[in-house]
Coordinates of C-alpha atoms in Angstrom, one line a residue:
X24 CA 9.1 4.2 -39.6
X25 CA 12.9 3.8 -39.8
X26 CA 13.4 7.4 -40.8
X27 CA 11.1 8.7 -38.1
X28 CA 12.9 6.9 -35.4
X29 CA 16.3 8.2 -36.6
X30 CA 15.2 11.8 -36.5
X31 CA 12.9 11.7 -33.4
X32 CA 14.6 12.0 -30.0
X33 CA 15.1 8.6 -28.4
X34 CA 13.9 9.7 -25.0
X35 CA 10.6 10.7 -26.5
X36 CA 10.1 7.2 -28.0
X37 CA 11.1 5.7 -24.7
X38 CA 8.5 7.8 -22.9
X39 CA 5.8 6.9 -25.4
X40 CA 6.5 3.2 -25.1
X41 CA 6.3 3.3 -21.3
X42 CA 2.5 3.4 -21.8
X43 CA 2.4 0.3 -24.0
X44 CA 2.0 -3.3 -22.8
X45 CA 5.1 -5.4 -22.5
X46 CA 4.0 -7.6 -25.5
X47 CA 3.6 -4.6 -27.7
X48 CA 7.0 -3.2 -26.9
X49 CA 8.5 -6.7 -27.5
X50 CA 7.2 -6.6 -31.1
X51 CA 9.5 -3.6 -31.8
X52 CA 12.6 -5.9 -31.8
X53 CA 12.9 -6.5 -35.5
X54 CA 12.2 -3.0 -36.8
X55 CA 15.6 -1.3 -36.3
X56 CA 18.5 -1.0 -33.9
X57 CA 17.1 2.0 -32.1
X58 CA 13.8 0.3 -31.3
X59 CA 15.6 -2.9 -30.4
X60 CA 17.6 -0.9 -27.9
X61 CA 14.4 0.6 -26.6
X62 CA 12.6 -2.7 -26.3
X63 CA 15.5 -4.3 -24.4
X64 CA 15.5 -1.4 -22.0
X65 CA 11.8 -1.9 -21.3
X66 CA 12.0 -5.6 -20.8
X67 CA 15.1 -5.7 -18.5
X68 CA 15.0 -2.5 -16.6
X69 CA 13.0 -4.1 -13.8
X70 CA 14.0 -7.6 -12.5
X71 CA 12.3 -9.5 -9.7
X72 CA 14.0 -12.5 -8.2
X73 CA 11.0 -14.5 -6.9
X74 CA 8.8 -17.5 -7.9
X75 CA 11.9 -19.1 -9.4
X76 CA 11.5 -21.4 -12.4
X77 CA 13.6 -22.9 -15.2
X78 CA 13.2 -20.0 -17.5
X79 CA 14.2 -17.5 -14.9
X80 CA 17.3 -19.5 -14.1
X81 CA 18.1 -19.4 -17.9
X82 CA 17.6 -15.6 -17.9
X83 CA 19.8 -15.2 -14.8
X84 CA 22.7 -17.3 -16.1
X85 CA 22.6 -16.4 -19.8
X86 CA 20.9 -13.0 -20.2
X87 CA 21.8 -11.0 -17.1
X88 CA 25.4 -12.1 -17.3
X89 CA 25.6 -10.5 -20.7
X90 CA 27.0 -7.0 -20.4
X91 CA 24.7 -5.7 -23.1
X92 CA 21.7 -6.9 -21.0
X93 CA 22.8 -6.7 -17.4
X94 CA 23.7 -3.0 -17.6
X95 CA 20.1 -2.2 -18.6
X96 CA 18.7 -3.3 -15.2
X97 CA 17.7 -0.3 -13.1
X98 CA 15.6 -1.9 -10.4
X99 CA 16.2 -5.2 -8.7
X100 CA 13.9 -7.0 -6.3
X101 CA 15.1 -10.0 -4.4
X102 CA 12.6 -12.2 -2.3
X103 CA 14.8 -14.8 -0.7
X104 CA 12.1 -17.0 0.7
X105 CA 10.3 -17.3 -2.7
X106 CA 13.5 -18.0 -4.6
X107 CA 14.6 -20.9 -2.4
X108 CA 11.2 -22.4 -1.9
X109 CA 9.8 -22.1 -5.5
X110 CA 10.0 -25.9 -6.0
X111 CA 7.6 -26.4 -3.1
X112 CA 5.0 -24.2 -4.8
X113 CA 5.5 -26.1 -8.1
X114 CA 6.9 -23.1 -9.8
X115 CA 9.8 -25.0 -11.3
X116 CA 10.3 -28.4 -12.9
X117 CA 14.0 -28.5 -11.9
X118 CA 14.9 -28.3 -8.2
X119 CA 17.9 -26.0 -8.1
X120 CA 20.2 -26.4 -5.1
X121 CA 20.8 -23.2 -3.0
X122 CA 24.5 -23.3 -4.1
X123 CA 23.4 -23.2 -7.8
X124 CA 21.1 -20.3 -7.3
X125 CA 23.6 -18.3 -5.2
X126 CA 26.4 -18.9 -7.7
X127 CA 24.1 -17.7 -10.6
X128 CA 23.2 -14.6 -8.5
X129 CA 26.9 -13.9 -7.7
X130 CA 27.8 -14.1 -11.4
X131 CA 25.0 -11.8 -12.5
X132 CA 25.3 -9.0 -9.9
X133 CA 28.6 -7.5 -10.9
X134 CA 27.3 -7.0 -14.5
X135 CA 24.3 -5.0 -13.3
X136 CA 26.3 -1.8 -12.7
X137 CA 23.4 0.7 -13.3
X138 CA 21.0 -0.5 -10.6
X139 CA 19.6 2.5 -8.8
X140 CA 16.8 0.7 -6.9
X141 CA 17.3 -2.4 -4.7
X142 CA 14.4 -4.1 -2.9
X143 CA 15.2 -6.9 -0.5
X144 CA 12.5 -9.0 1.2
X145 CA 14.3 -11.6 3.4
X146 CA 13.2 -14.2 5.9
X147 CA 15.2 -16.4 8.2
X148 CA 15.7 -19.8 6.6
X149 CA 18.5 -22.4 6.4
X150 CA 20.2 -20.7 3.5
X151 CA 20.4 -17.2 4.9
X152 CA 24.1 -17.4 6.0
X153 CA 25.1 -18.3 2.4
X154 CA 23.8 -15.0 1.0
X155 CA 26.4 -12.8 2.7
X156 CA 28.9 -13.1 -0.2
X157 CA 26.1 -12.2 -2.6
X158 CA 25.1 -9.1 -0.7
X159 CA 28.7 -8.1 -0.3
X160 CA 29.1 -8.1 -4.1
X161 CA 25.7 -6.3 -4.5
X162 CA 26.8 -3.5 -2.2
X163 CA 30.1 -3.1 -4.0
X164 CA 28.4 -3.0 -7.4
X165 CA 25.4 -0.8 -6.5
X166 CA 26.7 1.2 -3.6
X167 CA 27.9 4.3 -5.5
X168 CA 24.8 4.6 -7.7
X169 CA 22.0 3.3 -5.5
X170 CA 19.3 5.8 -5.0
X171 CA 16.5 3.7 -3.4
X172 CA 17.0 0.9 -0.8
X173 CA 14.2 -1.1 0.6
X174 CA 15.0 -3.8 3.1
X175 CA 12.3 -5.8 4.8
X176 CA 13.7 -8.5 7.0
X177 CA 14.0 -9.7 10.6
X178 CA 16.0 -7.3 12.8
X179 CA 19.0 -9.6 13.2
X180 CA 19.2 -10.1 9.4
X181 CA 19.0 -6.4 8.8
X182 CA 21.9 -5.9 11.1
X183 CA 24.0 -8.5 9.2
X184 CA 23.1 -7.3 5.7
X185 CA 23.7 -3.6 6.4
X186 CA 26.9 -4.3 8.4
X187 CA 28.7 -5.6 5.3
X188 CA 27.8 -2.5 3.3
X189 CA 30.3 0.2 2.6
X190 CA 27.9 3.1 2.6
X191 CA 25.5 4.6 0.0
X192 CA 26.7 7.9 -1.3
X193 CA 23.8 8.5 -3.8
X194 CA 20.9 7.3 -1.5
X195 CA 17.8 9.5 -1.6
X196 CA 15.2 7.0 -0.4
X197 CA 15.6 4.6 2.5
X198 CA 12.9 2.2 3.7
X199 CA 13.7 -0.3 6.5
X200 CA 11.1 -2.7 7.9
X201 CA 12.5 -4.8 10.7
X202 CA 10.5 -7.6 12.3
X203 CA 11.3 -8.7 15.9
X204 CA 12.7 -12.2 15.5
X205 CA 13.4 -14.3 18.6
X206 CA 12.6 -11.4 20.9
X207 CA 15.7 -9.3 20.1
X208 CA 16.6 -7.3 23.2
X209 CA 16.3 -3.5 23.4
X210 CA 20.1 -3.4 23.7
X211 CA 20.5 -5.1 20.3
X212 CA 17.9 -2.8 18.7
X213 CA 19.7 0.3 20.2
X214 CA 23.1 -1.0 18.9
X215 CA 21.6 -1.5 15.4
X216 CA 20.3 2.1 15.4
X217 CA 23.5 3.7 16.7
X218 CA 26.1 1.7 14.8
X219 CA 24.5 0.8 11.5
X220 CA 21.4 2.8 10.6
X221 CA 22.3 6.2 12.0
X222 CA 25.7 6.4 10.1
X223 CA 23.9 5.5 6.9
X224 CA 21.4 8.2 7.4
X225 CA 23.8 10.9 8.5
X226 CA 26.1 10.2 5.6
X227 CA 23.3 11.2 3.1
X228 CA 21.2 13.4 5.3
X229 CA 21.7 16.4 3.0
X230 CA 20.1 14.6 0.0
X231 CA 17.7 12.1 1.6
X232 CA 14.0 12.9 0.7
X233 CA 12.2 9.7 1.9
X234 CA 12.9 7.9 5.1
X235 CA 10.8 5.0 6.4
X236 CA 11.7 3.1 9.5
X237 CA 9.6 0.3 11.1
X238 CA 10.9 -1.5 14.2
X239 CA 9.0 -3.0 17.2
X240 CA 11.3 -1.1 19.6
X241 CA 12.0 2.3 21.0
X242 CA 13.4 4.6 18.3
X243 CA 14.9 7.1 20.7
X244 CA 18.5 6.5 19.6
X245 CA 17.6 7.4 16.0
X246 CA 15.5 10.4 16.9
X247 CA 18.3 11.7 19.1
X248 CA 21.2 10.9 16.8
X249 CA 20.0 12.0 13.4
X250 CA 21.6 15.3 12.8
X251 CA 19.3 16.9 10.3
X252 CA 17.0 16.0 7.4
X253 CA 16.6 19.3 5.5
X254 CA 15.2 17.7 2.3
X255 CA 13.0 15.0 3.7
X256 CA 9.4 15.4 2.5
X257 CA 8.2 11.8 3.3
X258 CA 8.7 10.3 6.7
X259 CA 7.3 7.1 8.1
X260 CA 8.1 5.4 11.3
X261 CA 6.5 2.6 13.2
X262 CA 7.8 2.0 16.8
X263 CA 7.1 1.2 20.4
X264 CA 6.3 4.5 22.1
X265 CA 8.1 5.2 25.5
X266 CA 8.5 8.1 27.8
X267 CA 12.1 8.5 26.6
X268 CA 10.9 8.6 23.0
X269 CA 8.5 11.5 23.8
X270 CA 11.4 13.7 25.0
X271 CA 13.0 13.6 21.5
X272 CA 9.9 13.8 19.2
X273 CA 9.1 17.5 19.4
X274 CA 12.7 18.5 18.8
X275 CA 12.9 16.1 15.9
X276 CA 9.8 17.5 14.2
X277 CA 10.8 21.1 14.8
X278 CA 14.5 21.2 13.9
X279 CA 15.2 18.2 11.7
X280 CA 12.4 17.9 9.1
X281 CA 11.6 21.5 8.0
X282 CA 10.3 20.3 4.5
X283 CA 8.1 17.4 5.8
X284 CA 4.9 17.0 3.8
X285 CA 4.0 13.3 4.1
X286 CA 3.9 11.7 7.5
X287 CA 3.1 8.1 8.4
X288 CA 3.2 7.4 12.1
X289 CA 2.4 4.1 13.8
X290 CA 2.8 3.4 17.5
X291 CA 2.5 0.2 19.4
X292 CA 1.0 1.1 22.8
X293 CA 1.1 -2.0 24.9
X294 CA 0.3 -0.4 28.3
X295 CA -1.9 2.3 29.8
X296 CA 1.2 4.2 30.8
X297 CA 2.3 4.4 27.2
X298 CA -1.1 5.6 26.0
X299 CA -1.1 8.2 28.8
X300 CA 2.4 9.4 27.8
X301 CA 1.5 9.8 24.2
X302 CA -1.8 11.6 25.0
X303 CA 0.1 13.9 27.3
X304 CA 2.7 14.6 24.6
X305 CA -0.1 15.7 22.2
X306 CA -1.6 17.8 24.9
X307 CA 1.7 19.6 25.6
X308 CA 2.4 20.2 21.9
X309 CA -1.2 20.9 20.7
X310 CA -0.2 24.6 20.0
X311 CA 3.1 23.7 18.4
X312 CA 2.8 24.3 14.7
X313 CA 5.8 22.0 14.0
X314 CA 3.9 19.0 15.3
X315 CA 1.7 17.8 12.4
X316 CA 1.9 21.3 10.9
X317 CA 2.2 22.0 7.1
X318 CA 1.5 18.5 6.1
X319 CA -0.2 17.4 2.8
X320 CA -0.6 13.8 3.8
X321 CA -1.0 12.4 7.4
X322 CA -1.4 8.7 8.1
X323 CA -1.7 8.0 11.9
X324 CA -2.1 4.6 13.6
X325 CA -2.3 5.4 17.3
X326 CA -4.6 2.8 19.0
X327 CA -6.0 3.9 22.3
X328 CA -5.6 7.6 21.6
X329 CA -8.8 9.6 21.7
X330 CA -9.7 11.6 18.5
X331 CA -10.1 14.8 20.5
X332 CA -6.4 14.6 21.5
X333 CA -5.4 14.7 17.9
X334 CA -7.7 17.4 16.6
X335 CA -5.8 20.5 18.0
X336 CA -2.6 19.3 16.3
X337 CA -4.4 18.5 13.0
X338 CA -5.6 22.1 12.8
X339 CA -2.1 23.2 12.0
X340 CA -2.4 21.4 8.6
X341 CA -6.1 21.6 8.0
X342 CA -5.7 24.0 5.0
X343 CA -2.9 21.9 3.4
X344 CA -3.9 18.3 4.1
X345 CA -5.0 16.4 0.9
X346 CA -4.9 13.0 2.5
X347 CA -5.9 12.0 6.0
X348 CA -5.8 8.4 7.4
X349 CA -6.7 7.7 11.0
X350 CA -6.4 4.0 11.6
X351 CA -7.9 2.3 14.7
X352 CA -9.1 5.7 15.9
X353 CA -12.9 5.7 16.2
X354 CA -14.9 8.8 16.5
X355 CA -18.2 9.2 18.3
X356 CA -21.0 11.2 16.5
X357 CA -20.1 14.2 18.6
X358 CA -16.4 13.9 17.8
X359 CA -17.2 13.4 14.1
X360 CA -19.2 16.7 14.2
X361 CA -16.1 18.4 15.7
X362 CA -13.9 16.8 13.0
X363 CA -16.1 17.9 10.2
X364 CA -16.3 21.4 11.7
X365 CA -12.5 21.8 11.2
X366 CA -13.1 22.0 7.5
X367 CA -15.3 25.1 7.5
X368 CA -13.0 26.9 5.2
X369 CA -11.3 26.1 1.8
X370 CA -9.6 22.8 1.9
X371 CA -7.6 20.6 -0.6
X372 CA -8.8 17.4 1.1
X373 CA -9.1 14.6 -1.5
X374 CA -8.7 11.3 0.4
X375 CA -10.1 10.5 3.9
X376 CA -9.9 7.2 5.9
X377 CA -11.5 7.3 9.4
X378 CA -13.4 5.2 11.8
X379 CA -16.7 5.9 13.6
X380 CA -18.2 4.1 16.5
X381 CA -21.7 4.3 15.0
X382 CA -22.6 4.4 11.3
X383 CA -26.0 6.0 10.8
X384 CA -27.8 8.3 8.4
X385 CA -26.9 11.2 10.7
X386 CA -23.2 10.3 10.4
X387 CA -23.4 10.0 6.6
X388 CA -25.2 13.4 6.5
X389 CA -22.2 14.8 8.5
X390 CA -19.8 13.3 6.0
X391 CA -21.8 14.9 3.2
X392 CA -20.7 18.3 4.4
X393 CA -17.0 17.6 4.0
X394 CA -15.1 19.7 1.4
X395 CA -16.3 19.3 -2.2
X396 CA -12.8 18.3 -3.2
X397 CA -13.1 14.9 -1.4
X398 CA -13.0 12.1 -3.9
X399 CA -11.9 9.0 -1.9
X400 CA -13.6 7.9 1.4
X401 CA -12.8 4.9 3.4
X402 CA -15.0 4.3 6.4
X403 CA -14.7 1.8 9.2
X404 CA -17.4 1.4 11.9
X405 CA -18.4 -0.7 14.8
X406 CA -22.2 -0.7 14.8
X407 CA -25.1 0.5 12.6
X408 CA -28.0 2.6 14.0
X409 CA -31.1 4.2 12.4
X410 CA -31.0 7.9 13.4
X411 CA -32.4 9.9 10.4
X412 CA -32.3 13.4 11.9
X413 CA -29.0 15.2 11.3
X414 CA -27.5 17.1 14.3
X415 CA -28.2 20.8 14.5
X416 CA -24.5 21.6 14.6
X417 CA -24.2 20.6 10.9
X418 CA -26.9 23.0 9.5
X419 CA -24.3 25.8 8.9
X420 CA -22.4 23.5 6.6
X421 CA -25.3 22.3 4.6
X422 CA -25.0 25.1 2.1
X423 CA -21.8 23.6 0.8
X424 CA -22.1 21.3 -2.3
X425 CA -21.5 17.6 -1.3
X426 CA -18.3 15.9 -2.3
X427 CA -18.1 14.1 -5.6
X428 CA -16.9 10.7 -4.5
X429 CA -14.9 8.5 -7.0
X430 CA -13.9 5.8 -4.5
X431 CA -15.8 4.5 -1.5
X432 CA -14.9 1.8 1.0
X433 CA -17.2 0.7 3.9
X434 CA -15.8 -1.8 6.3
X435 CA -16.9 -3.5 9.5
X436 CA -15.6 -6.6 11.4
X437 CA -19.1 -7.9 11.9
X438 CA -20.1 -7.1 8.3
X439 CA -23.3 -5.4 7.1
X440 CA -26.5 -7.3 7.3
X441 CA -28.8 -6.9 4.2
X442 CA -31.1 -4.5 6.1
X443 CA -28.2 -2.5 7.3
X444 CA -26.7 -2.3 3.9
X445 CA -30.0 -0.9 2.5
X446 CA -30.2 1.7 5.2
X447 CA -26.6 2.9 4.7
X448 CA -26.7 2.7 0.9
X449 CA -29.9 4.9 0.7
X450 CA -28.3 7.4 3.0
X451 CA -25.2 7.7 0.9
X452 CA -27.3 8.1 -2.3
X453 CA -29.2 10.9 -0.5
X454 CA -26.2 12.9 0.8
X455 CA -23.8 12.1 -2.0
X456 CA -26.2 12.4 -5.0
X457 CA -23.3 12.4 -7.6
X458 CA -22.6 8.7 -6.7
X459 CA -25.1 7.6 -9.4
X460 CA -22.8 8.9 -12.1
X461 CA -19.4 9.6 -10.6
X462 CA -18.5 6.7 -8.3
X463 CA -15.9 4.4 -10.0
X464 CA -14.7 2.1 -7.2
X465 CA -16.6 0.5 -4.3
X466 CA -15.3 -1.8 -1.6
X467 CA -17.7 -3.4 0.8
X468 CA -17.7 -6.0 3.7
X469 CA -21.1 -7.6 4.0
X470 CA -22.6 -10.5 5.9
X471 CA -24.0 -12.2 2.8
X472 CA -23.7 -11.6 -0.9
X473 CA -27.1 -12.0 -2.6
X474 CA -28.7 -11.1 -6.0
X475 CA -30.6 -8.3 -4.4
X476 CA -27.4 -6.5 -3.4
X477 CA -25.9 -7.0 -6.9
X478 CA -29.1 -5.7 -8.5
X479 CA -29.1 -2.6 -6.2
X480 CA -25.5 -1.7 -7.1
X481 CA -26.1 -2.3 -10.9
X482 CA -29.2 -0.1 -11.1
X483 CA -28.0 2.7 -8.8
X484 CA -24.3 2.8 -9.7
X485 CA -24.3 2.3 -13.5
X486 CA -20.8 4.0 -13.9
X487 CA -19.1 1.8 -11.3
X488 CA -16.0 0.2 -12.8
X489 CA -14.4 -1.6 -9.9
X490 CA -16.2 -3.7 -7.2
X491 CA -14.6 -5.5 -4.2
X492 CA -16.8 -7.4 -1.8
X493 CA -15.9 -9.4 1.2
X494 CA -18.8 -11.7 2.3
X495 CA -19.1 -14.3 5.0
X496 CA -21.4 -16.3 2.8
X497 CA -23.9 -16.4 -0.1
X498 CA -27.7 -15.9 0.0
X499 CA -30.4 -16.8 -2.6
X500 CA -32.6 -13.7 -2.2
X501 CA -32.6 -10.4 -0.3
X502 CA -33.1 -12.1 3.1
X503 CA -30.2 -13.1 5.3
X504 CA -29.2 -16.7 4.8
X505 CA -27.0 -19.1 6.7
X506 CA -23.4 -19.4 5.7
X507 CA -24.0 -22.7 4.0
X508 CA -26.1 -21.4 1.2
X509 CA -25.2 -23.2 -2.0
X510 CA -23.4 -21.7 -5.0
X511 CA -26.0 -23.5 -7.2
X512 CA -28.9 -21.6 -5.7
X513 CA -27.0 -18.3 -5.9
X514 CA -26.2 -19.0 -9.6
X515 CA -29.8 -19.9 -10.3
X516 CA -31.1 -16.6 -9.0
X517 CA -28.4 -14.6 -10.7
X518 CA -29.0 -16.2 -14.1
X519 CA -32.2 -14.2 -14.4
X520 CA -30.3 -10.9 -14.0
X521 CA -28.4 -9.3 -17.0
X522 CA -26.9 -5.8 -16.9
X523 CA -25.8 -4.8 -20.4
X524 CA -25.4 -1.1 -19.4
X525 CA -23.3 -1.6 -16.3
X526 CA -19.8 -0.4 -16.9
X527 CA -18.2 -2.8 -14.3
X528 CA -14.7 -3.8 -15.6
X529 CA -12.9 -5.2 -12.5
X530 CA -14.2 -7.2 -9.5
X531 CA -12.8 -9.1 -6.6
X532 CA -15.3 -11.2 -4.7
X533 CA -14.2 -13.2 -1.7
X534 CA -16.5 -15.5 0.3
X535 CA -15.4 -17.1 3.6
X536 CA -18.1 -19.8 3.6
X537 CA -19.2 -21.6 0.4
X538 CA -21.4 -24.7 0.2
X539 CA -21.2 -25.2 4.0
X540 CA -17.4 -25.2 4.2
X541 CA -14.7 -22.7 4.9
X542 CA -13.0 -21.5 1.7
X543 CA -9.3 -22.1 1.6
X544 CA -7.6 -18.8 2.3
X545 CA -9.8 -16.6 4.4
X546 CA -10.3 -13.7 2.0
X547 CA -9.0 -15.1 -1.2
X548 CA -10.6 -14.3 -4.5
X549 CA -13.6 -16.8 -5.1
X550 CA -13.4 -17.7 -8.8
X551 CA -16.7 -19.6 -8.7
X552 CA -18.7 -16.5 -7.6
X553 CA -16.7 -14.4 -10.1
X554 CA -17.8 -16.6 -13.0
X555 CA -21.4 -16.2 -11.9
X556 CA -21.1 -12.4 -11.8
X557 CA -19.4 -12.3 -15.2
X558 CA -22.3 -14.2 -16.7
X559 CA -24.6 -11.3 -15.7
X560 CA -22.3 -8.4 -16.6
X561 CA -21.1 -8.4 -20.2
X562 CA -18.6 -5.6 -19.7
X563 CA -16.9 -7.5 -16.8
X564 CA -16.7 -10.6 -18.9
X565 CA -15.0 -8.8 -21.8
X566 CA -12.6 -6.7 -19.6
X567 CA -11.4 -9.4 -17.2
X568 CA -7.8 -10.5 -17.9
X569 CA -5.6 -12.9 -16.2
X570 CA -3.3 -11.4 -13.6
X571 CA 0.3 -12.0 -14.8
X572 CA 3.5 -11.8 -12.9
X573 CA 6.4 -9.6 -14.0
X574 CA 8.0 -10.7 -17.2
X575 CA 11.7 -11.3 -17.4
X576 CA 12.1 -11.5 -21.1
X577 CA 13.6 -14.3 -23.0

């Protein structure tokens, strides 16, 4: 082993070990110096400052302050709220004062000279003002090498933290998520964009490839002031849409992002005038190939905008789009027919997330005519109807082989009743026949979780590996039961069902009502129901492992 590691390229060993669990890599410590070096890299290259405890304070003060260890850190995540409130969640036996924690942070940061990723998640709390010296040291230490910066914080805190930075010369990825705290004025938001964010972007505009900006304000100053983003392929922005913003959007898309491939666009439309302005903007630019043109991934959240308004712009990317996500945009059956008809030719579509006003066998038949390449489908709906006859407009597409789904999600705020689930499930099996053998992941929201539903899934989807179910309550049989159905009755019925051939390996079951009471945490994992399911599914019982937080080493 020693001879092999000496003659084999170190980078190859490092790549191989990246596929191994942390515990396995740690066992390489005593073999030789090369593998010790590799194991230390693996253990300390990612550090997350969160859920503080005594051991992590020891690592921070005595490991990361060691030059041989600190210089191995490449990615640093700092969650300020978690760090300063860990004792309230019983994560630590010792209650460290803010001064102690900040002093340890300030001592360790100058040693971590090779950090290229810095993720900051900050909230307003009583210790926020004491962190400015720490961040000043962090910017001085990381500034010249930092390639990825993620900052998620209230708008005023973002202003403060970014104002003390000296610039980022190597930045290629910038993600800023700014919450509106204390109703910051539009003037303050504009000043932040013009005097802080815009200079950072324009300083590295020639090399930036990912830009994500989220701010509950008008982004017109940024759209107007950014010079050019010739290399940006991933762009995400969430904003309040205004008439002023509309005047800069088309120019921004056409002239400043020629390499754009992944677009995430979310708008808060608080008034009818804003909805009208955005609809008119799409209408004016529906023939402009620079608007939503040439995209490989499009994620749009534009509540209040009709699907028909978007379709003309989407046609510019219909032959290149591999991922489409239309959030809070619900299609009628006729609009869905129109949407499906856009894919009459070859398409690379692999992932689709859409909403429909009515979920019925006819709608599922329409979805079954989507490109064969489709592997992931997430479907939101408002109501369920039984309309078994497919529309005549779909007959021309029926010669195409149905998609081979690997992942399927079906969601509804009212949740599927047992009879509705049976209707929808049968329709999916009919129009997506490969589900029996190919579906690996299923997410459902149902009214009640009952043994009949589990039995249906186990017998019809034997290859299913991951199951997520959100249920309002439990039921003993296939009938609908009230929300106070007892866990004991559910367990009694499930004890008769054993599925030795089901390949299920992961599951996440959440129940809002259990034994007549609201479960703490509206959609938290319900361990009691999970244990009942594991008793019936041997593969799940064997594969389930405790979810561990990131290791810091010792």
